[in-house]
Amino acid sequence: MALTQKVKTLIEEFIDNETIGAVEKFADTADNAAGSVNKIAAMFGYSGDFASQDEQKLILSFKKNLKLLIEKTWVEKSDVALKEQILFKLETLCSDSEWTKSYVDFLLILNDAVYLMFGQQTKSEDFGEYSLRIDPEFGIFWAYVKSLPQPTDWPVEKCRNAVLLGMYFLANY
């Protein structure tokens, strides 16, 4: 993870170095090994082999939870159009089976959704630290999201794993 030392120190209070290493390896290399994926999934609360989870059920849970979160987020008048745009993109994302495209769309949706929830704070350099302090689980998830490269030339299966890992967290948040 390309994190500030402050954020890395905070994350180390909640997750072990082996898991941090798995995230770094997954995000920065061609690694798509089940071991790394399972470590990241465990960091988000999943136990077992992540490849064995029910993909369709996961996508549906993710869609319901994120839609509810977006719908219940109060926004300024200037952000109403963004809120509607996110909900539209969410529908498209959850019906698209092209994982390479979904990867890019997923990251864009998350950035916009988090902006709706936290406002301008998300644009500051210390948002990672802020998110860890207000909600360590979310802060760790956000560090994972921010560690993912944009754009990427990853193979389809790795894009799929990156998206499904993020979906798992949000489906259960």
Backbone as a chain_set.jsonl record, in Angstrom:
{"seq": "MALTQKVKTLIEEFIDNETIGAVEKFADTADNAAGSVNKIAAMFGYSGDFASQDEQKLILSFKKNLKLLIEKTWVEKSDVALKEQILFKLETLCSDSEWTKSYVDFLLILNDAVYLMFGQQTKSEDFGEYSLRIDPEFGIFWAYVKSLPQPTDWPVEKCRNAVLLGMYFLANY", "coords": {"N": [[0.837, -1.175, 0.0], [0.568, 2.167, -0.829], [0.992, 4.188, 1.431], [0.865, 6.835, 3.865], [3.261, 7.19, 6.505], [2.042, 7.61, 8.964], [-0.563, 6.611, 8.556], [0.03, 3.952, 7.939], [1.142, 3.131, 10.369], [-1.107, 3.396, 12.018], [-2.817, 1.49, 10.809], [-1.417, -0.833, 11.4], [-2.114, -1.193, 14.001], [-4.435, -2.565, 13.869], [-4.4, -4.634, 11.954], [-2.298, -7.398, 11.031], [1.208, -7.584, 10.032], [1.623, -9.499, 8.053], [-0.819, -9.605, 6.702], [-0.954, -6.971, 5.772], [1.212, -7.12, 4.058], [0.167, -8.954, 2.213], [-1.859, -7.431, 1.002], [-0.314, -5.388, -0.13], [1.256, -6.908, -1.911], [-0.737, -7.988, -3.564], [-1.823, -5.628, -4.678], [0.368, -4.384, -5.909], [1.717, -6.11, -7.605], [1.742, -8.868, -9.966], [0.484, -10.764, -8.562], [-2.099, -12.982, -7.807], [-2.766, -14.912, -6.176], [-4.498, -17.432, -4.342], [-3.903, -17.42, -1.635], [-3.166, -14.734, -0.983], [-5.535, -13.399, -1.714], [-7.346, -14.656, 0.023], [-6.293, -13.801, 2.478], [-6.773, -11.045, 2.372], [-9.54, -11.101, 2.196], [-10.097, -12.236, 4.694], [-9.267, -10.141, 6.282], [-11.383, -8.468, 5.898], [-13.318, -9.839, 7.203], [-14.169, -12.306, 6.195], [-14.302, -15.786, 6.372], [-12.603, -18.69, 5.426], [-12.336, -20.143, 2.114], [-12.16, -17.761, -0.243], [-12.817, -17.953, -2.917], [-14.884, -19.742, -2.965], [-17.233, -18.479, -2.269], [-20.615, -17.378, -2.824], [-21.047, -15.802, -5.668], [-23.144, -14.363, -7.021], [-25.002, -13.888, -4.973], [-23.417, -12.341, -3.311], [-22.954, -10.056, -4.93], [-25.576, -9.088, -5.14], [-26.146, -8.51, -2.421], [-24.198, -6.557, -1.944], [-25.072, -4.58, -3.745], [-27.621, -3.927, -2.681], [-26.884, -2.971, -0.099], [-25.104, -0.813, -0.656], [-26.738, 0.8, -2.219], [-28.76, 1.456, -0.378], [-27.211, 2.845, 1.504], [-26.337, 5.046, -0.05], [-28.822, 6.174, -0.772], [-29.768, 6.962, 1.734], [-28.005, 8.873, 2.522], [-27.648, 12.171, 3.34], [-27.464, 14.952, 1.226], [-26.027, 17.96, -0.15], [-27.803, 20.31, -2.215], [-26.341, 20.698, -4.53], [-25.14, 18.267, -4.921], [-27.041, 16.39, -5.538], [-27.454, 15.467, -8.15], [-25.117, 13.998, -8.536], [-25.522, 11.962, -6.674], [-27.745, 10.644, -7.815], [-26.543, 9.834, -10.167], [-24.623, 8.027, -9.215], [-26.289, 5.998, -8.22], [-27.445, 5.131, -10.619], [-25.124, 4.224, -11.98], [-24.423, 2.187, -10.255], [-26.433, 0.28, -10.673], [-25.788, -0.462, -13.308], [-23.168, -1.428, -12.958], [-23.618, -3.71, -11.345], [-24.916, -5.363, -13.062], [-23.187, -5.924, -15.024], [-20.905, -8.138, -16.496], [-18.347, -7.966, -17.291], [-15.389, -7.991, -16.067], [-13.001, -6.463, -16.151], [-13.801, -3.924, -17.017], [-15.676, -3.474, -15.005], [-14.02, -3.252, -12.794], [-12.772, -0.702, -13.042], [-15.087, 0.929, -13.061], [-16.166, 0.265, -10.559], [-14.259, 1.346, -8.758], [-14.531, 4.065, -9.369], [-17.218, 4.532, -8.647], [-17.068, 3.987, -5.891], [-15.315, 6.026, -5.018], [-16.897, 8.297, -5.579], [-19.155, 7.752, -3.973], [-18.07, 7.724, -1.386], [-17.232, 10.334, -1.291], [-19.755, 11.599, -1.266], [-20.597, 10.848, 1.277], [-18.633, 11.869, 3.038], [-17.828, 14.317, 2.084], [-15.815, 17.175, 1.181], [-13.656, 16.468, 2.722], [-12.666, 14.038, 1.839], [-10.961, 14.66, -0.185], [-8.684, 15.559, 0.959], [-5.268, 15.07, 1.998], [-5.019, 13.747, 4.399], [-7.208, 12.092, 4.708], [-7.184, 9.29, 4.778], [-6.033, 8.71, 7.288], [-7.91, 10.015, 8.91], [-10.223, 8.487, 8.323], [-9.497, 6.031, 9.42], [-9.397, 6.667, 12.104], [-12.052, 7.427, 12.737], [-13.547, 5.173, 12.092], [-12.195, 2.249, 12.256], [-12.54, -0.194, 10.752], [-13.724, 0.674, 8.346], [-11.707, 2.448, 7.593], [-9.546, 0.722, 7.09], [-10.602, -0.692, 4.95], [-10.804, 1.47, 3.145], [-8.121, 2.086, 2.826], [-7.316, -0.215, 1.491], [-8.801, 0.102, -0.922], [-7.641, 2.465, -1.9], [-5.124, 1.537, -2.382], [-5.264, 0.118, -4.679], [-4.395, 0.03, -8.101], [-5.077, 2.566, -10.59], [-5.404, 3.432, -13.844], [-5.444, -0.121, -14.645], [-3.688, -2.96, -15.958], [-4.401, -5.467, -15.351], [-5.121, -9.012, -15.415], [-8.351, -10.454, -16.229], [-9.368, -12.159, -14.165], [-8.012, -11.292, -11.89], [-8.923, -8.645, -11.688], [-11.59, -9.231, -11.2], [-11.379, -10.497, -8.659], [-10.405, -8.319, -7.129], [-12.569, -6.511, -7.256], [-14.681, -8.088, -6.189], [-13.726, -8.534, -3.596], [-13.853, -5.943, -2.516], [-16.598, -5.554, -2.785], [-17.5, -7.514, -1.052], [-16.757, -6.505, 1.468], [-18.376, -4.159, 1.589], [-20.897, -5.272, 1.306], [-21.274, -6.393, 3.722], [-20.979, -4.444, 5.597]], "CA": [[0.0, 0.0, 0.0], [1.27, 3.439, -0.84], [0.358, 4.907, 2.524], [1.748, 7.649, 4.692], [3.752, 6.45, 7.67], [1.022, 7.727, 10.007], [-1.656, 5.683, 8.238], [0.563, 2.593, 8.078], [1.257, 2.869, 11.802], [-2.469, 3.183, 12.518], [-3.312, 0.212, 10.294], [-0.723, -1.901, 12.124], [-2.808, -1.406, 15.272], [-5.637, -3.363, 13.62], [-4.116, -5.826, 11.162], [-0.905, -7.829, 11.151], [2.106, -7.273, 8.917], [1.429, -10.491, 6.998], [-1.978, -9.165, 5.932], [-0.525, -5.76, 5.066], [2.049, -7.616, 2.962], [-0.699, -9.577, 1.201], [-2.507, -6.337, 0.272], [0.724, -4.75, -0.955], [1.612, -7.83, -2.982], [-1.884, -8.062, -4.471], [-2.005, -4.352, -5.372], [1.565, -3.903, -6.616], [2.35, -7.122, -8.447], [0.826, -9.713, -10.731], [-0.03, -11.783, -7.649], [-3.542, -13.205, -7.682], [-2.804, -16.206, -5.511], [-5.59, -17.625, -3.392], [-3.433, -17.05, -0.305], [-3.294, -13.283, -0.824], [-6.957, -13.069, -1.788], [-7.972, -15.117, 1.267], [-5.816, -12.93, 3.566], [-7.509, -9.783, 2.261], [-10.93, -11.422, 2.555], [-10.125, -12.412, 6.148], [-9.153, -8.796, 6.844], [-12.737, -7.92, 5.819], [-14.218, -10.658, 8.005], [-14.568, -13.546, 5.539], [-13.504, -16.949, 6.782], [-12.667, -19.76, 4.442], [-11.789, -19.928, 0.784], [-12.962, -16.699, -0.853], [-13.277, -18.407, -4.241], [-16.071, -20.587, -2.832], [-18.428, -17.713, -1.911], [-21.658, -17.277, -3.852], [-20.813, -14.524, -6.34], [-24.393, -13.653, -7.3], [-25.544, -13.435, -3.692], [-22.528, -11.275, -2.868], [-23.231, -8.872, -5.745], [-26.889, -8.595, -4.744], [-26.011, -7.901, -1.084], [-23.435, -5.333, -2.142], [-25.949, -3.606, -4.417], [-28.634, -3.484, -1.72], [-26.283, -2.185, 0.969], [-24.583, 0.462, -1.143], [-27.896, 1.594, -2.633], [-29.362, 1.969, 0.857], [-26.287, 3.833, 2.049], [-26.39, 6.237, -0.899], [-30.153, 6.775, -0.657], [-29.954, 7.532, 3.071], [-27.021, 9.928, 2.755], [-28.138, 13.517, 3.067], [-26.498, 15.677, 0.406], [-26.33, 19.329, -0.56], [-28.504, 20.376, -3.498], [-25.362, 20.607, -5.614], [-24.691, 16.882, -5.059], [-28.174, 15.507, -5.833], [-27.211, 14.834, -9.456], [-24.077, 12.983, -8.321], [-26.181, 10.861, -5.967], [-28.537, 9.917, -8.806], [-25.587, 9.228, -11.096], [-24.04, 6.865, -8.539], [-27.305, 4.945, -8.19], [-27.535, 4.606, -11.981], [-23.895, 3.468, -12.252], [-24.47, 0.981, -9.425], [-27.269, -0.678, -11.412], [-25.0, -0.927, -14.45], [-22.059, -2.228, -12.432], [-24.073, -5.001, -10.822], [-25.429, -6.199, -14.144], [-22.094, -6.096, -15.989], [-20.045, -9.284, -16.168], [-17.026, -7.713, -17.842], [-14.688, -7.631, -14.841], [-12.004, -5.417, -16.349], [-14.568, -2.676, -17.012], [-16.282, -3.354, -13.681], [-12.974, -2.807, -11.865], [-12.661, 0.757, -13.163], [-16.37, 1.496, -12.638], [-16.278, 0.045, -9.119], [-13.436, 2.332, -8.062], [-15.147, 5.386, -9.571], [-18.425, 4.576, -7.812], [-16.662, 4.093, -4.484], [-14.793, 7.372, -4.762], [-18.033, 9.217, -5.55], [-19.997, 7.444, -2.814], [-17.372, 8.179, -0.183], [-17.312, 11.799, -1.344], [-21.09, 11.985, -0.795], [-20.714, 10.617, 2.718], [-17.688, 12.639, 3.834], [-17.611, 15.631, 1.506], [-14.483, 17.634, 0.77], [-12.634, 15.793, 3.541], [-12.095, 12.929, 1.068], [-9.946, 15.205, -1.097], [-7.493, 15.932, 1.721], [-4.241, 14.028, 2.113], [-5.127, 13.019, 5.665], [-8.467, 11.363, 4.806], [-6.903, 7.916, 5.193], [-5.87, 8.731, 8.745], [-9.212, 10.393, 9.451], [-11.15, 7.352, 8.223], [-9.072, 5.016, 10.39], [-9.718, 7.134, 13.462], [-13.497, 7.437, 13.007], [-14.059, 3.811, 11.954], [-11.053, 1.464, 11.787], [-12.908, -1.15, 9.705], [-13.86, 1.417, 7.1], [-10.387, 2.979, 7.262], [-8.762, -0.364, 6.49], [-11.196, -0.891, 3.624], [-10.442, 2.595, 2.295], [-6.704, 1.917, 2.497], [-7.302, -1.245, 0.443], [-9.29, 0.714, -2.16], [-6.656, 3.429, -2.381], [-3.904, 0.824, -2.788], [-5.492, -0.48, -5.994], [-3.991, 0.935, -9.181], [-6.067, 3.063, -11.549], [-5.992, 2.209, -14.398], [-4.598, -1.301, -14.516], [-3.72, -3.92, -17.068], [-4.543, -6.767, -14.722], [-5.985, -9.992, -16.086], [-9.761, -10.43, -15.843], [-9.604, -12.833, -12.882], [-7.514, -10.443, -10.807], [-9.899, -7.552, -11.583], [-12.759, -9.834, -10.552], [-11.09, -10.651, -7.235], [-10.295, -6.992, -6.51], [-13.925, -5.978, -7.131], [-15.47, -8.909, -5.265], [-13.246, -8.278, -2.235], [-14.469, -4.686, -2.092], [-18.037, -5.789, -2.66], [-17.739, -8.29, 0.169], [-16.72, -5.595, 2.622], [-19.546, -3.277, 1.596], [-22.103, -6.081, 1.479], [-21.367, -6.784, 5.128], [-20.631, -3.282, 6.422]], "C": [[0.881, 1.237, 0.0], [0.6, 4.338, 0.195], [1.369, 5.787, 3.242], [2.168, 6.816, 5.891], [2.726, 6.478, 8.798], [-0.093, 6.714, 9.799], [-1.188, 4.247, 8.412], [0.682, 2.214, 9.551], [-0.118, 2.613, 12.413], [-3.024, 1.832, 12.071], [-2.689, -0.949, 11.05], [-1.319, -2.149, 13.504], [-3.972, -2.392, 15.105], [-5.395, -4.637, 12.824], [-2.624, -6.133, 11.218], [-0.099, -7.537, 9.885], [1.951, -8.253, 7.755], [0.244, -10.096, 6.094], [-1.654, -7.897, 5.151], [0.32, -6.156, 3.861], [1.225, -8.238, 1.848], [-1.402, -8.506, 0.365], [-1.505, -5.665, -0.655], [1.088, -5.621, -2.151], [0.494, -7.914, -4.027], [-1.983, -6.79, -5.311], [-0.835, -3.988, -6.281], [2.203, -4.896, -7.572], [1.298, -7.878, -9.25], [0.178, -10.781, -9.854], [-1.555, -11.802, -7.624], [-3.756, -14.543, -6.98], [-3.933, -16.255, -4.489], [-5.168, -17.211, -1.986], [-3.574, -15.564, -0.033], [-4.758, -12.867, -0.804], [-7.649, -13.471, -0.487], [-7.546, -14.273, 2.465], [-6.589, -11.617, 3.557], [-8.967, -10.009, 2.662], [-11.062, -11.588, 4.07], [-10.036, -11.059, 6.856], [-10.535, -8.128, 6.865], [-13.765, -8.791, 6.529], [-14.67, -11.966, 7.379], [-13.691, -14.674, 6.045], [-13.681, -18.039, 5.736], [-12.032, -19.366, 3.126], [-12.691, -18.938, 0.043], [-13.528, -17.121, -2.204], [-14.574, -19.21, -4.149], [-17.338, -19.8, -2.473], [-19.369, -17.595, -3.112], [-21.601, -15.881, -4.478], [-22.1, -13.73, -6.554], [-25.031, -13.107, -6.024], [-24.721, -12.265, -3.16], [-22.828, -9.981, -3.621], [-24.577, -8.262, -5.358], [-26.834, -7.908, -3.379], [-25.262, -6.577, -1.166], [-24.339, -4.234, -2.709], [-26.979, -3.048, -3.433], [-28.032, -2.573, -0.657], [-25.78, -0.83, 0.48], [-25.73, 1.37, -1.59], [-28.563, 2.23, -1.416], [-28.491, 3.072, 1.459], [-26.352, 5.14, 1.257], [-27.736, 6.941, -0.74], [-30.352, 7.485, 0.678], [-28.96, 8.646, 3.388], [-27.628, 11.267, 2.366], [-27.065, 14.254, 2.284], [-26.976, 17.102, 0.157], [-27.051, 19.272, -1.904], [-27.549, 20.176, -4.666], [-24.897, 19.172, -5.867], [-25.821, 15.901, -5.375], [-27.954, 14.772, -7.155], [-26.149, 13.747, -9.328], [-24.671, 11.753, -7.638], [-26.979, 10.0, -6.957], [-27.631, 9.191, -9.803], [-24.956, 7.966, -10.49], [-25.036, 5.711, -8.535], [-27.481, 4.313, -9.571], [-26.321, 3.735, -12.299], [-23.861, 2.167, -11.455], [-25.298, -0.103, -10.113], [-26.482, -1.298, -12.561], [-23.874, -1.84, -13.99], [-22.517, -3.624, -12.039], [-24.682, -5.899, -11.893], [-24.364, -6.491, -15.196], [-21.213, -7.266, -15.561], [-18.655, -9.143, -16.773], [-16.157, -7.134, -16.724], [-13.64, -6.547, -15.014], [-12.68, -4.046, -16.346], [-15.169, -2.443, -15.63], [-15.278, -2.842, -12.653], [-12.881, -1.286, -11.865], [-13.934, 1.427, -12.651], [-16.55, 1.395, -11.131], [-15.49, 1.106, -8.349], [-14.012, 3.741, -8.208], [-16.388, 5.553, -8.696], [-18.056, 4.742, -6.346], [-16.145, 5.484, -4.153], [-15.928, 8.389, -4.676], [-18.911, 8.993, -4.32], [-19.355, 7.941, -1.524], [-17.35, 9.707, -0.139], [-18.681, 12.27, -0.838], [-21.194, 11.875, 0.721], [-19.841, 11.557, 3.539], [-17.36, 14.017, 3.271], [-16.161, 15.902, 1.138], [-13.353, 16.961, 1.545], [-11.941, 14.687, 2.742], [-10.99, 13.391, 0.133], [-8.649, 15.563, -0.374], [-6.532, 14.748, 1.839], [-4.392, 13.201, 3.378], [-6.45, 12.269, 5.813], [-8.253, 9.921, 5.236], [-6.767, 7.807, 6.702], [-7.196, 9.039, 9.43], [-10.168, 9.197, 9.446], [-10.783, 6.237, 9.2], [-9.462, 5.405, 11.815], [-11.217, 7.103, 13.745], [-14.111, 6.048, 12.935], [-12.939, 2.941, 11.39], [-11.383, 0.452, 10.681], [-13.021, -0.454, 8.356], [-12.506, 1.968, 6.66], [-9.491, 1.946, 6.614], [-9.289, -0.66, 5.085], [-10.764, 0.23, 2.681], [-8.967, 2.53, 1.903], [-6.538, 0.859, 1.402], [-7.695, -0.629, -0.902], [-8.237, 1.643, -2.742], [-5.344, 2.76, -2.791], [-4.037, 0.239, -4.19], [-5.124, 0.504, -7.103], [-5.157, 1.328, -10.08], [-5.32, 3.765, -12.648], [-5.03, 1.035, -14.207], [-4.701, -2.166, -15.763], [-3.805, -5.341, -16.519], [-5.381, -7.706, -15.577], [-7.404, -9.951, -15.494], [-9.979, -11.022, -14.449], [-9.11, -12.001, -11.703], [-8.436, -9.241, -10.604], [-11.147, -8.04, -10.849], [-12.528, -9.953, -9.045], [-11.032, -9.306, -6.515], [-11.686, -6.396, -6.268], [-14.73, -6.775, -6.107], [-15.014, -8.736, -3.817], [-13.86, -6.986, -1.692], [-15.961, -4.82, -1.897], [-18.351, -6.55, -1.38], [-17.757, -7.375, 1.389], [-17.998, -4.774, 2.688], [-20.857, -4.034, 1.744], [-22.339, -6.425, 2.945], [-21.084, -5.643, 6.089], [-21.855, -2.74, 7.113]], "O": [[1.841, 1.321, 0.766], [-0.26, 5.151, -0.142], [2.571, 5.518, 3.228], [1.499, 5.846, 6.247], [2.555, 5.487, 9.509], [-0.519, 6.041, 10.738], [-1.91, 3.416, 8.963], [0.354, 1.09, 9.931], [-0.273, 1.712, 13.237], [-3.631, 1.114, 12.866], [-3.36, -1.946, 11.315], [-1.066, -3.188, 14.113], [-4.436, -2.981, 16.081], [-6.113, -5.62, 13.002], [-1.799, -5.243, 11.425], [-0.656, -7.28, 8.817], [2.129, -7.874, 6.598], [0.311, -10.24, 4.873], [-2.042, -7.768, 3.99], [0.165, -5.597, 2.776], [1.544, -8.072, 0.671], [-1.528, -8.657, -0.85], [-1.803, -5.402, -1.821], [1.215, -5.127, -3.272], [0.758, -7.911, -5.229], [-2.201, -6.862, -6.521], [-1.031, -3.35, -7.315], [3.146, -4.545, -8.282], [0.111, -7.552, -9.206], [-0.589, -11.609, -10.346], [-2.205, -10.772, -7.444], [-4.775, -15.209, -7.162], [-4.272, -15.253, -3.86], [-5.988, -16.703, -1.223], [-4.051, -15.171, 1.031], [-5.168, -12.068, 0.038], [-8.452, -12.706, 0.047], [-8.345, -14.047, 3.374], [-7.012, -11.132, 4.607], [-9.552, -9.2, 3.381], [-12.04, -11.127, 4.659], [-10.655, -10.857, 7.901], [-10.822, -7.319, 7.747], [-14.962, -8.51, 6.462], [-15.482, -12.676, 7.973], [-12.472, -14.529, 6.135], [-14.781, -18.268, 5.233], [-11.29, -18.387, 3.038], [-13.845, -19.244, -0.258], [-14.613, -16.681, -2.585], [-15.287, -19.347, -5.143], [-18.414, -20.391, -2.38], [-18.949, -17.703, -4.264], [-22.053, -14.904, -3.881], [-22.128, -12.529, -6.287], [-25.541, -11.987, -6.01], [-25.274, -11.308, -2.619], [-22.943, -8.921, -3.006], [-24.695, -7.041, -5.259], [-27.416, -6.837, -3.203], [-25.649, -5.596, -0.531], [-24.36, -3.109, -2.209], [-27.183, -1.836, -3.364], [-28.596, -1.524, -0.343], [-26.008, 0.189, 1.133], [-25.69, 2.578, -1.359], [-28.891, 3.416, -1.435], [-28.999, 4.114, 1.872], [-26.415, 6.22, 1.845], [-27.786, 8.162, -0.591], [-31.038, 8.506, 0.739], [-29.074, 9.293, 4.429], [-28.061, 11.473, 1.232], [-25.886, 14.191, 2.634], [-28.167, 17.404, 0.243], [-26.92, 18.296, -2.643], [-27.904, 19.559, -5.67], [-24.32, 18.889, -6.917], [-25.577, 14.698, -5.47], [-28.242, 13.579, -7.257], [-26.268, 12.689, -9.946], [-24.344, 10.623, -8.001], [-26.889, 8.772, -6.932], [-27.925, 8.072, -10.224], [-24.781, 6.961, -11.179], [-24.666, 4.571, -8.815], [-27.647, 3.098, -9.682], [-26.469, 2.633, -12.828], [-23.33, 1.161, -11.926], [-24.906, -1.269, -10.133], [-26.508, -2.512, -12.758], [-23.655, -2.904, -14.569], [-21.861, -4.611, -12.372], [-24.933, -7.078, -11.643], [-24.617, -7.226, -16.151], [-20.824, -7.367, -14.397], [-17.874, -10.094, -16.767], [-16.188, -5.93, -16.467], [-13.414, -5.773, -14.084], [-12.172, -3.109, -15.73], [-15.165, -1.314, -15.14], [-15.638, -2.089, -11.748], [-12.909, -0.658, -10.807], [-13.862, 2.39, -11.887], [-17.032, 2.332, -10.496], [-16.002, 1.693, -7.396], [-13.977, 4.524, -7.258], [-16.579, 6.6, -8.076], [-18.661, 5.546, -5.638], [-16.501, 6.054, -3.121], [-15.922, 9.25, -3.796], [-19.36, 9.956, -3.697], [-20.031, 8.515, -0.67], [-17.44, 10.3, 0.936], [-18.762, 13.229, -0.07], [-21.812, 12.72, 1.369], [-20.247, 12.0, 4.613], [-16.677, 14.803, 3.928], [-15.393, 14.992, 0.828], [-12.221, 16.897, 1.067], [-10.755, 14.428, 2.947], [-10.167, 12.583, -0.296], [-7.634, 15.838, -1.014], [-6.937, 13.587, 1.785], [-3.934, 12.059, 3.423], [-6.794, 11.848, 6.918], [-9.064, 9.379, 5.987], [-7.332, 6.902, 7.316], [-7.557, 8.395, 10.415], [-10.841, 8.929, 10.442], [-11.665, 5.573, 9.744], [-9.816, 4.549, 12.626], [-11.625, 6.789, 14.863], [-15.086, 5.764, 13.632], [-12.748, 2.896, 10.175], [-10.582, 0.264, 9.766], [-12.486, -0.925, 7.352], [-12.193, 1.954, 5.47], [-8.751, 2.263, 5.683], [-8.513, -0.853, 4.149], [-10.395, -0.036, 1.537], [-8.604, 2.878, 0.779], [-5.72, 1.018, 0.496], [-7.001, -0.817, -1.901], [-7.971, 1.61, -3.944], [-4.536, 3.375, -3.487], [-3.035, -0.099, -4.82], [-5.498, 1.675, -7.049], [-6.087, 0.553, -10.305], [-4.599, 4.708, -12.324], [-3.935, 1.197, -13.668], [-5.676, -2.102, -16.513], [-3.339, -6.293, -17.147], [-6.23, -7.273, -16.356], [-7.606, -9.463, -14.382], [-10.702, -10.442, -13.639], [-9.724, -12.008, -10.636], [-8.703, -8.857, -9.465], [-11.686, -7.347, -9.986], [-13.38, -9.558, -8.249], [-11.554, -9.173, -5.409], [-11.949, -5.841, -5.201], [-15.39, -6.19, -5.248], [-15.838, -8.786, -2.903], [-14.328, -6.94, -0.555], [-16.526, -4.266, -0.954], [-19.342, -6.269, -0.706], [-18.651, -7.457, 2.231], [-18.634, -4.703, 3.739], [-21.831, -3.484, 2.257], [-23.464, -6.711, 3.354], [-20.963, -5.873, 7.293], [-21.764, -1.76, 7.852]]}, "num_chains": 1, "name": "protein.A"}
